[in-house]
Tab-separated table of C-alpha atoms and ligand atoms in Angstrom:
chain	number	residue	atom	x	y	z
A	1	UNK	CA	0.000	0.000	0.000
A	2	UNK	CA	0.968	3.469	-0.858
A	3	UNK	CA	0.776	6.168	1.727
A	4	UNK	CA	-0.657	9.200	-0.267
A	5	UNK	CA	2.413	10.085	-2.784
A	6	UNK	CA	4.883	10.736	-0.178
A	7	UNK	CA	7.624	11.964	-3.387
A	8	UNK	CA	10.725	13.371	-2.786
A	9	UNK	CA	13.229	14.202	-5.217
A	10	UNK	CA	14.647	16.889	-8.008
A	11	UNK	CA	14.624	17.482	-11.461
A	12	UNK	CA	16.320	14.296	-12.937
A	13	UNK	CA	14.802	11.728	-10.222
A	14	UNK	CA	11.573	11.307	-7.961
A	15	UNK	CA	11.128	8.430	-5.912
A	16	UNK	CA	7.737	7.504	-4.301
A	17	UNK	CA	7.462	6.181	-0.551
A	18	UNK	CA	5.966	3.105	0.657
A	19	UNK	CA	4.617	3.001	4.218
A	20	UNK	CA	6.817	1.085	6.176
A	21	UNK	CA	4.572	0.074	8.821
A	22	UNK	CA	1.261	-0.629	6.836
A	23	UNK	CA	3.908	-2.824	5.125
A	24	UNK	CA	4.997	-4.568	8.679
A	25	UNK	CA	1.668	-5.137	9.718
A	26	UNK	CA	0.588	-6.941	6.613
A	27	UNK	CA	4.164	-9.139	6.625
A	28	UNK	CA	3.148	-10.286	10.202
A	29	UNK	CA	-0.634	-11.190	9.312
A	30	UNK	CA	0.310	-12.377	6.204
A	31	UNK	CA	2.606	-14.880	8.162
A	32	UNK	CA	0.095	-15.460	10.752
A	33	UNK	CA	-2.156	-17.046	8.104
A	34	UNK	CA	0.429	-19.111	6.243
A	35	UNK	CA	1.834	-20.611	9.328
A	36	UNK	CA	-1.355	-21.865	10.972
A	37	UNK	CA	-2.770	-23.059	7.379
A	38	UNK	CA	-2.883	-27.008	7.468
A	39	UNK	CA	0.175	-26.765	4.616
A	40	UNK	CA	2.263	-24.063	5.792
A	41	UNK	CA	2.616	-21.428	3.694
A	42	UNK	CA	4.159	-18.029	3.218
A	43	UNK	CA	3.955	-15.308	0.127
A	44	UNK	CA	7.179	-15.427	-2.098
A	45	UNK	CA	7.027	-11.736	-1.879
A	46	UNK	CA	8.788	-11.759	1.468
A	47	UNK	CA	11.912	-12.924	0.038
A	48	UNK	CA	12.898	-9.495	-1.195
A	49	UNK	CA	14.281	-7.659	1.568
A	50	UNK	CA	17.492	-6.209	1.009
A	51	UNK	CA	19.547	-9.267	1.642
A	52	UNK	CA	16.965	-11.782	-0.237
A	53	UNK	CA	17.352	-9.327	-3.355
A	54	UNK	CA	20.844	-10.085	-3.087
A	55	UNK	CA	20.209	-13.395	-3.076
A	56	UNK	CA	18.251	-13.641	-5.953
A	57	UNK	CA	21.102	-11.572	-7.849
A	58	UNK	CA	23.442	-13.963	-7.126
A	59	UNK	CA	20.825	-16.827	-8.392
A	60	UNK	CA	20.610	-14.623	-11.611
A	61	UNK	CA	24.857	-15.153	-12.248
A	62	UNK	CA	24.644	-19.279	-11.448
A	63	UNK	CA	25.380	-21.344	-14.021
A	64	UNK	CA	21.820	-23.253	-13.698
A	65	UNK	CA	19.383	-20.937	-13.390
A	66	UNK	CA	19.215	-20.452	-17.228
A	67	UNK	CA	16.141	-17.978	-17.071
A	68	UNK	CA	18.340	-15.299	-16.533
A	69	UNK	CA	20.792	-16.170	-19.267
A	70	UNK	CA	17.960	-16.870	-22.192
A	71	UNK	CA	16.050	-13.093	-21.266
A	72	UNK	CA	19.252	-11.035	-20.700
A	73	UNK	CA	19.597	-12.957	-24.846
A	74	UNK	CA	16.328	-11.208	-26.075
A	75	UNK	CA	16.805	-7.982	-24.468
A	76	UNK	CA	20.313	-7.605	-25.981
A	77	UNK	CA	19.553	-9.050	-29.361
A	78	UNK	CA	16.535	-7.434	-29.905
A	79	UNK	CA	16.623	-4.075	-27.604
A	80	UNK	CA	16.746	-2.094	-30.914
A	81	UNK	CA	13.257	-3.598	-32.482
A	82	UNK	CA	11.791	-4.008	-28.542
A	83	UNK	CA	12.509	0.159	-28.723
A	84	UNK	CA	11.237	0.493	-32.234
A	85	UNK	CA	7.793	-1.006	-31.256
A	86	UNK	CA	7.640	0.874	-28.056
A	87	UNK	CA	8.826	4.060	-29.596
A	88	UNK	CA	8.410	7.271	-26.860
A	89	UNK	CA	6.321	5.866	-24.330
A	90	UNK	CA	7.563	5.758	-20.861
A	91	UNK	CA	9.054	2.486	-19.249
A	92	UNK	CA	7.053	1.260	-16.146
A	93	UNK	CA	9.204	-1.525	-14.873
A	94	UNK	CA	7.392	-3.719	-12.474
A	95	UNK	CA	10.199	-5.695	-10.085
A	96	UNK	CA	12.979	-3.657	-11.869
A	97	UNK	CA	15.549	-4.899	-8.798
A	98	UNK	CA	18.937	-3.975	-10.656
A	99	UNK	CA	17.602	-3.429	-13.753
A	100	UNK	CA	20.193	-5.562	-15.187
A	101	UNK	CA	18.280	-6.732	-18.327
A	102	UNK	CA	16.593	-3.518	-18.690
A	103	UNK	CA	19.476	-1.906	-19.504
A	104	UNK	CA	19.854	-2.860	-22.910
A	105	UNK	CA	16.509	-1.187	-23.860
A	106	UNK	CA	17.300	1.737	-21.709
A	107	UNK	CA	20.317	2.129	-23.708
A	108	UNK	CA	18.472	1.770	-27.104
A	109	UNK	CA	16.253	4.709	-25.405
A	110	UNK	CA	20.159	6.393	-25.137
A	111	UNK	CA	20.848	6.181	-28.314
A	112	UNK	CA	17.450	8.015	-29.594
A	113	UNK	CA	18.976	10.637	-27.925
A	114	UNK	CA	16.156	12.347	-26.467
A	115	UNK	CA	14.372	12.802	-22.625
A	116	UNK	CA	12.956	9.619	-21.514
A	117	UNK	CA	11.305	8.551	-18.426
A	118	UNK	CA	12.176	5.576	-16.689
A	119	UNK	CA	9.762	4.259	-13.476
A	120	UNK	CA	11.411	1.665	-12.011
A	121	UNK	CA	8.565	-0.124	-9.383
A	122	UNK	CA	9.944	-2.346	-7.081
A	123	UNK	CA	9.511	-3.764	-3.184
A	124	UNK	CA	13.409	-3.388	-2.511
A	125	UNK	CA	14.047	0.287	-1.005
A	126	UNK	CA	17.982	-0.592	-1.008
A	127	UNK	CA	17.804	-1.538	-4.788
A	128	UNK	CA	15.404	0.774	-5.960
A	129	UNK	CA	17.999	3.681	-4.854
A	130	UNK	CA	21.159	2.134	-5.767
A	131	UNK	CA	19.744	1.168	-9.097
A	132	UNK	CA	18.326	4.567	-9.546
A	133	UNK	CA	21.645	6.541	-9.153
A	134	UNK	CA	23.521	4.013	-11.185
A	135	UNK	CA	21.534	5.155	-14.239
A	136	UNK	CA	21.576	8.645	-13.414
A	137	UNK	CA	24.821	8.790	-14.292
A	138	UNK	CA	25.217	6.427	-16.883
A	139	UNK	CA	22.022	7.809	-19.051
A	140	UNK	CA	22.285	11.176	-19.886
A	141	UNK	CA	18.725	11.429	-21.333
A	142	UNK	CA	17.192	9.610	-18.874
A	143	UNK	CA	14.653	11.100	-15.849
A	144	UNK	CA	13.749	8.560	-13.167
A	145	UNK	CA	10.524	8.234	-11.585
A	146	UNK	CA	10.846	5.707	-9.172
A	147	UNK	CA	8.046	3.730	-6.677
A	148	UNK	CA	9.148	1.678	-3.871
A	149	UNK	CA	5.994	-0.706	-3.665
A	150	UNK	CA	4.302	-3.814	-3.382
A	151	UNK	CA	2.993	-3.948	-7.030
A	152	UNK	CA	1.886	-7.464	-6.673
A	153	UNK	CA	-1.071	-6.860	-4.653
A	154	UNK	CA	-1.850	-3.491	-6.299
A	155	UNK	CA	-0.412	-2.648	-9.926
A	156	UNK	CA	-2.688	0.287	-9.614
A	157	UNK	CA	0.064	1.623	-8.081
A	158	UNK	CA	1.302	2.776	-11.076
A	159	UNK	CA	-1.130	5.596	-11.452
A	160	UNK	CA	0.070	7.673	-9.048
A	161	UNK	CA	2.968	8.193	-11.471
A	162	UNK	CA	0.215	9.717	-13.451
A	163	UNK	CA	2.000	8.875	-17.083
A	164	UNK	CA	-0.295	10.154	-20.251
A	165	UNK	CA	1.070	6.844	-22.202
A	166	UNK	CA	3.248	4.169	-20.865
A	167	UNK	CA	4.757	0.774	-21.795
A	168	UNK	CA	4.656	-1.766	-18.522
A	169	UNK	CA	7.471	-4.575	-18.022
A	170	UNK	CA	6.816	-6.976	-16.212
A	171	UNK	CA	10.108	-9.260	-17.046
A	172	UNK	CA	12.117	-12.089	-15.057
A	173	UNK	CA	9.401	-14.406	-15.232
A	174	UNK	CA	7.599	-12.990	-11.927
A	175	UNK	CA	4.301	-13.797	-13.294
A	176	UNK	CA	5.068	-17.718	-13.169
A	177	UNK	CA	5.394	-16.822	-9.285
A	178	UNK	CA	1.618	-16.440	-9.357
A	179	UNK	CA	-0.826	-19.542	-9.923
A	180	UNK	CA	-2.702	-18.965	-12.959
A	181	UNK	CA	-6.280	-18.200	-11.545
A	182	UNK	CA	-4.113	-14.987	-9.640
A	183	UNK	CA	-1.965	-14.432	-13.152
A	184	UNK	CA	-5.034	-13.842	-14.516
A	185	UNK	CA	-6.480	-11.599	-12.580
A	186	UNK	CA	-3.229	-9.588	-12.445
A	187	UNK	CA	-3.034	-9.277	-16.192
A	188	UNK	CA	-6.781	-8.179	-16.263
A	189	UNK	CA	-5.658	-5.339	-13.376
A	190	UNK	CA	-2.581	-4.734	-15.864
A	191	UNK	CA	-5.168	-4.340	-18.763
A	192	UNK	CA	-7.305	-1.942	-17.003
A	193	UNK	CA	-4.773	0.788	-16.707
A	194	UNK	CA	-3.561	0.450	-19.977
A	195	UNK	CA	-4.379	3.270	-22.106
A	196	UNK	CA	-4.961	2.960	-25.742
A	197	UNK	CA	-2.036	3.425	-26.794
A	198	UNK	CA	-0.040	2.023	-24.153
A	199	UNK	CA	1.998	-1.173	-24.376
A	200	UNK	CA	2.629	-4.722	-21.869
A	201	UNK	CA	6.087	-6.203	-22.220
A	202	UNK	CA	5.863	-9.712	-20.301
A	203	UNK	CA	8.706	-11.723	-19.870
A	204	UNK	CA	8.015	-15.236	-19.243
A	205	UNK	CA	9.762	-18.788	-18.530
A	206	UNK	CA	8.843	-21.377	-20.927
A	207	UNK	CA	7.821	-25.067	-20.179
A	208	UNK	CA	10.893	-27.508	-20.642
A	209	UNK	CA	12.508	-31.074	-19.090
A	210	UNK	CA	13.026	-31.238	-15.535
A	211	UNK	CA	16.460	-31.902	-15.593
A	212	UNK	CA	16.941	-28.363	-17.169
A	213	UNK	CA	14.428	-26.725	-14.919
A	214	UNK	CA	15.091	-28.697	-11.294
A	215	UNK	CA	18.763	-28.021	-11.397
A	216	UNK	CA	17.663	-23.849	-11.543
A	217	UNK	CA	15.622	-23.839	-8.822
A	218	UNK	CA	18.030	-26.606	-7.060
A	219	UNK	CA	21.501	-24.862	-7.292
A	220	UNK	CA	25.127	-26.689	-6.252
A	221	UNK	CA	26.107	-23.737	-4.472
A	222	UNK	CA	23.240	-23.845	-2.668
A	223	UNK	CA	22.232	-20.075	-3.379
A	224	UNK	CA	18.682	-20.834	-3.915
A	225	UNK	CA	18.663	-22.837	-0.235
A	226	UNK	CA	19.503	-19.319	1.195
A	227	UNK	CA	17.263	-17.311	-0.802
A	228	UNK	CA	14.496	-19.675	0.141
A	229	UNK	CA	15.931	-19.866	3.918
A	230	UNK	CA	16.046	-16.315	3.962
A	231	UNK	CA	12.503	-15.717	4.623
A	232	UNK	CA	13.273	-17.708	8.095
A	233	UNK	CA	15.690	-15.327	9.001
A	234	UNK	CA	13.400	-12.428	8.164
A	235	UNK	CA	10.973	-13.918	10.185
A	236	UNK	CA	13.602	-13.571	13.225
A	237	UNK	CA	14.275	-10.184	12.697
A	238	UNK	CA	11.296	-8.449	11.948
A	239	UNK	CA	8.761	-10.250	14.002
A	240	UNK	CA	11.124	-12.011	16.826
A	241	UNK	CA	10.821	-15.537	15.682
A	242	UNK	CA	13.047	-17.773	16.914
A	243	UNK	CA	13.331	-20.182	13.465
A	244	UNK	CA	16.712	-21.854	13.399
A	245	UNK	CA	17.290	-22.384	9.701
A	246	UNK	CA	19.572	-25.036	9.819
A	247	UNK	CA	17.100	-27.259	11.227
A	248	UNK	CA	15.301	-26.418	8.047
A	249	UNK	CA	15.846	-28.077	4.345
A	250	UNK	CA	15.472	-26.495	1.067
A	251	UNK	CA	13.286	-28.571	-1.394
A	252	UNK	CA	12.112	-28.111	-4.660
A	253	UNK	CA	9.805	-30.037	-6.755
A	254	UNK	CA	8.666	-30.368	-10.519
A	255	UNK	CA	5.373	-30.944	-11.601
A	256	UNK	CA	6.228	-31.159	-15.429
A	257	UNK	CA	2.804	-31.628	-16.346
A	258	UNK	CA	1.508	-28.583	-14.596
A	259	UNK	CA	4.789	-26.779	-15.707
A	260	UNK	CA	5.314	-25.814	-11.997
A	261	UNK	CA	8.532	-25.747	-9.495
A	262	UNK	CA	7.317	-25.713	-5.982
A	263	UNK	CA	10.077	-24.567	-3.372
A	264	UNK	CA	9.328	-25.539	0.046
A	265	UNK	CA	11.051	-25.484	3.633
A	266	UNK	CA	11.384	-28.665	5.538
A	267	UNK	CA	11.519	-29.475	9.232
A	268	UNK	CA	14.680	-31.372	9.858
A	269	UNK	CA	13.111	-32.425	13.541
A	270	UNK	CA	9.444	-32.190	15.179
A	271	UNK	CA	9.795	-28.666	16.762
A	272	UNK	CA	8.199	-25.477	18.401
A	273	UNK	CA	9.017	-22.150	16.975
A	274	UNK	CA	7.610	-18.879	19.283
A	275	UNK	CA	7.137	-15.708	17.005
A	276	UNK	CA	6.561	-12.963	19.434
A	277	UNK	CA	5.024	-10.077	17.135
A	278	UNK	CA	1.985	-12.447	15.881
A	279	UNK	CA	1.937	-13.484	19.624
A	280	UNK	CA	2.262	-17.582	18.080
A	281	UNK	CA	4.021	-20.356	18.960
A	282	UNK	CA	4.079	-22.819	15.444
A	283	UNK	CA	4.493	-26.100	16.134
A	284	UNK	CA	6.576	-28.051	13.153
A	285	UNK	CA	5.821	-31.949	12.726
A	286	UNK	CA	9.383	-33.791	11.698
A	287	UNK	CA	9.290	-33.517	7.581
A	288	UNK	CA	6.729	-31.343	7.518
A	289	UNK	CA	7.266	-28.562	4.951
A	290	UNK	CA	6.453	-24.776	4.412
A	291	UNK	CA	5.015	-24.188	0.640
A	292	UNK	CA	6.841	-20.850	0.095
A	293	UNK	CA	6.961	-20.215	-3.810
A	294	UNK	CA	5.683	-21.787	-6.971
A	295	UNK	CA	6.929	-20.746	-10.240
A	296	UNK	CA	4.847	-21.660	-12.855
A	297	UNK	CA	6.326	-22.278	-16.727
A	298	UNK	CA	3.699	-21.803	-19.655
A	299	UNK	CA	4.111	-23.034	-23.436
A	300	UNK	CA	3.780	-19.655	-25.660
A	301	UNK	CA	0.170	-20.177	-26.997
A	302	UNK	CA	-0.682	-20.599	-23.386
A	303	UNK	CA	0.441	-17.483	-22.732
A	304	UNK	CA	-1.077	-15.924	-25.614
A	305	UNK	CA	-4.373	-17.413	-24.765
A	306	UNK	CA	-3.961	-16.160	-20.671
A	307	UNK	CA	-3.738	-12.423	-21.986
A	308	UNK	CA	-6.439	-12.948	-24.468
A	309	UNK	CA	-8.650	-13.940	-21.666
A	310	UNK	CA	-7.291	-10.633	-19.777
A	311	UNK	CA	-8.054	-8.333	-22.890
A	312	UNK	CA	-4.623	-8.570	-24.041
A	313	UNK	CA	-3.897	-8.935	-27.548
A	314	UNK	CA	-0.439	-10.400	-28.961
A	315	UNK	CA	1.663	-7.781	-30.853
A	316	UNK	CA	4.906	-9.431	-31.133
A	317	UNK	CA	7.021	-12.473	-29.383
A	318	UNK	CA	10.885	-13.271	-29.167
A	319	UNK	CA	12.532	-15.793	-28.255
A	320	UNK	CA	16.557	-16.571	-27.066
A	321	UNK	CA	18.131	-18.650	-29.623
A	322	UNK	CA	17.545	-21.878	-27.760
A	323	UNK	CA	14.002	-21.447	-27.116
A	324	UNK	CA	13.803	-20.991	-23.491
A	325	UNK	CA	12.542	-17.799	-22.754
A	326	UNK	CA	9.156	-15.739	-23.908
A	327	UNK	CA	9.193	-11.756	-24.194
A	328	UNK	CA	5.643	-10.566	-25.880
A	329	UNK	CA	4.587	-7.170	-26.481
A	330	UNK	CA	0.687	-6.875	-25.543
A	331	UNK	CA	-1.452	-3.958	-26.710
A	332	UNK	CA	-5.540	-3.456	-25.164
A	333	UNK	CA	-7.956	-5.791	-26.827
B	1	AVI	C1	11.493	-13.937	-9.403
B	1	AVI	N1	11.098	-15.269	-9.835
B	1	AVI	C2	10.657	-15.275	-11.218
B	1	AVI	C3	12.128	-16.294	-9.593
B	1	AVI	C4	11.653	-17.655	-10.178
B	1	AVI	O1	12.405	-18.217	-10.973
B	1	AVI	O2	10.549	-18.085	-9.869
B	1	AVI	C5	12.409	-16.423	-8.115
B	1	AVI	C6	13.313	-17.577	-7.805
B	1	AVI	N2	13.034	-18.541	-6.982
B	1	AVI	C7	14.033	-19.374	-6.938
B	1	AVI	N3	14.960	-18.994	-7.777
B	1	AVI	C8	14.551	-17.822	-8.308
């Protein structure tokens, strides 16, 4: 939730506020309900705090986790003709984090050499700020208009930017972290502030062989265990739980024929775990597991037909050169 357009800034960069404490309160009833489910549960979202985004840059640079690999592919092979179709309209990035990808059609923006706006959305304060200067000085043309939010309950959001004509990205494959029933919805939200002549840029996972997705989302280095363990330890510091994550197990799972990885945490032992600020002890059963992400992989008519359904009509599609990876370019129905 935004509190009402806290913005501070200058000329070249503005940077909406979140409310810190609305967002507390909802992290500890949102954990509150996931922990006393009857399959333990808690949003995905709560990975990104400043040392989780970390996390998941490092699980960007491992070898497995080809996701990263086969979008940063389209973005710099075809930033020119992604610019060309999205012409002057302003970039709305949805979970920008570093903006890594981005860059490549921020730079094709560059080289048009005239003012463009860049609104990078994103739950990470830390990143959203360090990202933010790093262009400043790298892009001469570019002004930043930046909103630290949770986008992913609200992509209204965006219209407190108050942009005559945009083009939304919503890249990385963060839609797959919502089931389809909620990916849905979310596009049908995304279609209903779309103007005209605005533009959707989704990038999206595709569906593929286990042993090339498990590995991703199952790393050697074990960077995805601490990602996913991560949420334990934000659990201790923000709401005084007293989680010991080593007696907790990353595991993920592949459902091929649903095209979904499920990540869960697993209790090494039976155990008791007080969290003071929900005012709840959680009692763990030996093996028993906390559901705490799905990522969901869709075939490319599949994800033409979801966006039909949400009013979203197919402009163009590319693909990396080994067929991994989705981005389309939506326009309004
Ligand atoms: C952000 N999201 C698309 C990532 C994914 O692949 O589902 C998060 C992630 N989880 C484990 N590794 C990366």
């Amino acid at each position: 939730m935004i509190t009402e357009s806290k913005v501070l800034g200058n000329e070249r960069f503005q940077v909406h506020e979140m409310d810190g404490e609305v967002h507390r309160r909802s992290f500890a009833q949102d954990v509150t309900i996931g922990l006393t489910a009857p399959q333990k549960w808690l949003p995905p979202k709560y990975f990104y705090d400043d040392r989780g985004s970390q996390l998941y840059e490092q699980i960007c640079a491992l070898p497995e986790y080809y996701l990263y690999r086969a979008e940063l592919d389209i973005l710099s092979t075809y930033a020119g003709e992604i610019h060309s179709e999205i012409g002057e309209l302003a970039l709305v990035e949805l979970g920008s984090g570093s903006a890594a990808k981005t860059r490549h059609l921020l730079a094709a923006y560059e080289r048009a050499g005239r003012t463009f706006r860049y609104c990078p959305v994103d739950i990470s304060r830390g990143l959203i700020l360090d990202t933010s200067n790093r262009l400043l000085e790298e892009y001469r043309h570019i002004k930043i208009h930046a909103m630290h939010a949770d986008f992913a309950q609200r992509p209204e959001v965006i219209q407190a930017l108050e942009l005559e004509t945009k083009a939304v990205a919503f890249l990385g494959s963060t839609l797959g972290n919502f089931t389809p029933a909620e990916s849905l919805e979310f596009l049908q939200r995304i279609a209903a502030i779309l103007g005209p002549d605005d533009l959707f840029l989704l990038g999206i996972d595709l569906k593929k062989s286990p042993a090339v997705v498990l590995p991703a989302y199952d790393d050697t280095q074990g960077v995805t265990a601490a990602f996913n363990l991560n949420i334990l330890h934000r659990i201790n510091s923000e709401l005084e739980g007293r989680f010991s994550p080593r007696s907790f197990q990353h595991i993920a799972l592949y459902d091929a024929e649903r095209g979904c990885i499920e990540m869960h945490l697993r209790s090494l032992i039976a155990q008791q775990v007080p969290i003071a600020k929900i005012g709840r002890t959680i009692s763990f059963a030996k093996e028993e597991t906390i559901h705490t992400e799905s990522s969901y992989k869709y075939s490319a008519d599949e994800i033409r037909d979801l966006a039909y359904h949400a009013n979203l009509i197919l402009r163009r599609t590319w693909f990396d050169a080994q067929q991994r990876f989705l981005v389309a370019l939506f326009r309004l129905g």
